[in-house]
Amino acid sequence: MRVLMVEDDAVLASSIARALRAESFAVDIADNGEDGGHLGETEAYDVAILDLGLPRGDGLSVLAQWRAAGRTLPVLILTARDAWSDKVQGFKAGADDYMVKPFRVEELVMRLRALVRRAAGHAASVLHCGPLSFEAQTGQFQLDGLPLRLTAFEWRVLSCLMLRKEAVVERLDLLERVYEGDADVDSNSLEVIIGRLRRKIGTSLIETVRGLGYRLTGG
Ligand code: CA
């Protein structure tokens, strides 16, 4: 899963990014409205955290820009503006959630996970696929009821496949959700990660769909 954070407070941005990366999320940070607007419009993200007071374009305009461009990614506004009228403005501009600073990062992570889960069309917080289960609010995977230990890259791939289980996830789409924007990506790195996952969860769960991508299937 890959998160876009548009936040001009560098200290806050790096502390949120650290917390999200510790939960295995890939995180891209934009410190102004112009760059954030461009990234959200052109790159694939599972969710965005958007500040309102930003240099070079405020958050509401950035959000309006994304929605006008047809971008459907869930957006959580994170701001010091706590008036109800600000919240109304945010939701009217197309926000999916709104959090006021100061906040607990644990709550932010929970809200982001819920937004990603709902955007993928899942109401229940636990997803199942064959012997595999995924607790979407904690990010924990289990195989045959036992905790599954995954690296951050493995987790990003498997959670993306799990949220879209039984559907083909295109290779490029998967790659975009695994690597941060400035990462140096090797052309066969996704295949390496898939190979490692198959060794951990068995070869039958992740199906290769030639010329397209991968599909997680419970059989
Ligand atoms: Ca700000």
XYZ file of C-alpha atoms and ligand atoms in Angstrom:
220
model
C 0.000 0.000 0.000
C 1.229 3.415 -0.915
C 0.302 6.663 0.818
C 0.621 10.222 -0.478
C 1.146 12.810 2.264
C 0.842 16.491 1.381
C 2.214 18.323 4.426
C 4.509 21.352 4.676
C 5.520 20.817 8.317
C 8.701 18.786 7.731
C 8.995 17.528 11.313
C 5.384 16.340 11.396
C 5.639 14.816 7.910
C 8.715 12.790 8.789
C 7.246 11.569 12.061
C 4.031 10.406 10.318
C 6.084 8.821 7.515
C 8.200 6.949 10.073
C 5.063 5.572 11.751
C 3.534 4.534 8.422
C 6.726 2.890 7.153
C 6.943 0.968 10.439
C 3.520 -0.442 9.448
C 4.999 -1.406 6.035
C 3.290 1.361 4.023
C 5.177 3.043 1.163
C 5.025 6.830 1.676
C 5.587 9.747 -0.700
C 5.733 13.250 0.779
C 4.966 16.538 -0.997
C 5.660 19.732 0.959
C 3.526 22.072 -1.160
C 0.173 22.114 -2.933
C 1.549 22.187 -6.461
C 3.724 19.069 -6.131
C 1.066 17.274 -4.078
C -1.611 18.071 -6.641
C 0.576 16.774 -9.453
C 1.525 13.539 -7.644
C -2.061 12.749 -6.683
C -3.177 13.325 -10.240
C -0.486 11.280 -11.981
C 0.649 8.518 -9.601
C -1.231 5.579 -8.072
C -1.908 5.809 -4.338
C -4.168 3.823 -2.037
C -4.908 6.828 0.179
C -3.824 10.462 0.676
C -3.267 12.579 3.791
C -3.855 16.220 2.930
C -3.027 19.323 4.955
C -5.130 22.421 4.234
C -2.699 25.282 4.880
C 0.017 24.744 2.262
C 2.451 26.870 0.281
C 1.796 27.018 -3.500
C -1.865 26.011 -3.516
C -4.074 25.242 -0.501
C -5.355 21.762 0.317
C -8.962 22.375 -0.714
C -7.844 23.418 -4.225
C -5.588 20.363 -4.451
C -8.523 18.122 -3.498
C -10.843 19.854 -5.971
C -8.168 19.381 -8.660
C -7.949 15.619 -7.976
C -11.717 15.171 -7.995
C -12.126 17.252 -11.179
C -9.544 14.957 -12.794
C -11.630 11.940 -11.758
C -9.188 10.657 -9.136
C -11.137 8.480 -6.700
C -8.442 7.797 -4.101
C -9.665 8.185 -0.508
C -8.486 11.454 1.036
C -8.102 12.230 4.733
C -7.748 15.919 5.562
C -5.309 16.481 8.451
C -5.385 20.065 9.638
C -5.331 22.425 12.623
C -8.575 24.000 11.355
C -11.188 22.633 13.735
C -14.303 24.707 12.937
C -17.310 22.702 11.773
C -17.541 24.960 8.714
C -14.002 23.951 7.690
C -14.978 20.298 7.971
C -18.064 20.912 5.827
C -15.901 22.652 3.221
C -13.516 19.707 3.248
C -16.218 17.099 2.729
C -17.857 19.243 0.051
C -14.556 19.382 -1.801
C -14.488 15.560 -1.852
C -12.749 14.498 1.371
C -13.493 11.057 2.858
C -12.310 11.755 6.386
C -11.159 14.712 8.474
C -8.779 14.749 11.450
C -7.789 17.728 13.558
C -4.239 18.384 14.818
C -3.007 17.557 17.397
C -3.822 13.883 16.923
C -2.615 10.397 17.817
C -0.739 8.733 14.989
C -2.264 5.365 16.006
C -5.710 6.790 15.245
C -4.493 8.197 11.924
C -3.172 4.759 10.907
C -6.508 3.105 11.855
C -8.474 5.643 9.830
C -6.188 5.216 6.805
C -6.538 1.434 6.954
C -10.331 1.737 7.167
C -10.398 4.134 4.205
C -8.296 1.764 2.072
C -10.447 -1.219 3.064
C -13.728 0.560 2.301
C -12.386 1.937 -0.990
C -11.646 -1.675 -1.996
C -15.288 -2.531 -1.238
C -14.860 -4.495 1.996
C -17.155 -3.865 4.954
C -15.743 -6.568 7.259
C -12.346 -5.925 8.834
C -11.136 -9.510 8.330
C -10.674 -10.804 4.782
C -10.248 -14.452 3.857
C -8.804 -16.191 0.827
C -8.345 -19.952 1.122
C -6.042 -20.640 4.109
C -5.018 -16.971 4.226
C -6.676 -14.320 6.368
C -5.975 -10.611 6.605
C -6.965 -8.435 9.563
C -7.281 -5.187 7.637
C -7.275 -2.905 10.710
C -3.991 -4.223 12.084
C -2.391 -5.334 8.825
C -1.744 -8.848 10.193
C -1.822 -11.864 7.901
C -2.425 -15.406 9.090
C -1.876 -18.651 7.227
C -3.876 -21.608 8.563
C -4.498 -19.561 11.710
C -0.817 -18.859 12.382
C 0.786 -15.408 12.095
C 2.628 -14.872 8.821
C 5.871 -12.900 8.963
C 6.412 -10.708 5.915
C 8.925 -8.062 4.855
C 7.530 -4.613 4.012
C 7.687 -5.312 0.258
C 6.021 -8.724 0.644
C 3.308 -7.154 2.797
C 2.623 -4.407 0.251
C 2.215 -6.923 -2.576
C 0.134 -9.400 -0.595
C -2.162 -6.764 0.949
C -2.801 -5.263 -2.490
C -3.647 -8.706 -3.915
C -5.781 -9.538 -0.852
C -7.844 -6.348 -1.066
C -8.584 -7.276 -4.692
C -8.710 -11.050 -4.176
C -10.017 -13.144 -7.064
C -9.369 -10.225 -9.438
C -6.357 -9.781 -11.702
C -4.086 -6.994 -10.484
C -2.023 -5.623 -13.323
C 1.736 -5.805 -12.963
C 2.275 -2.063 -13.332
C -0.536 -1.292 -10.892
C 1.080 -3.614 -8.349
C 4.529 -2.096 -8.876
C 3.155 1.400 -8.282
C 1.735 0.384 -4.921
C 4.926 -1.275 -3.741
C 7.611 1.337 -4.385
C 7.988 4.884 -3.144
C 8.237 7.544 -5.848
C 12.004 7.988 -5.624
C 12.830 4.250 -5.440
C 15.216 2.694 -7.963
C 13.167 -0.231 -9.260
C 14.738 -3.289 -10.844
C 12.641 -4.653 -13.714
C 12.255 -8.156 -12.250
C 11.952 -7.130 -8.588
C 8.213 -7.823 -8.476
C 8.797 -11.392 -9.683
C 11.396 -11.833 -6.927
C 8.897 -10.678 -4.281
C 6.168 -12.936 -5.703
C 8.618 -15.856 -5.611
C 9.411 -15.219 -1.962
C 5.698 -14.936 -1.122
C 4.971 -18.248 -2.850
C 7.634 -19.907 -0.732
C 5.885 -18.582 2.374
C 2.226 -19.174 1.500
C 2.414 -21.988 -1.067
C 2.497 -21.832 -4.843
C -1.216 -22.204 -5.570
C -2.567 -19.014 -3.968
C -0.897 -16.465 -6.251
C -1.707 -17.143 -9.868
C 0.321 -15.601 -12.693
C -1.917 -14.272 -15.449
C 0.345 -14.162 -18.501
C 0.814 -10.751 -20.040
C -1.354 -9.108 -17.376
C -0.370 -9.580 -13.772
C -1.295 -11.612 -10.724
C -4.370 -12.894 -8.969
C -4.811 -14.086 -5.403
C -7.258 -16.944 -5.434
C -8.609 -19.259 -2.783
C -9.314 -21.925 -5.418
Ca 0.403 23.399 6.865
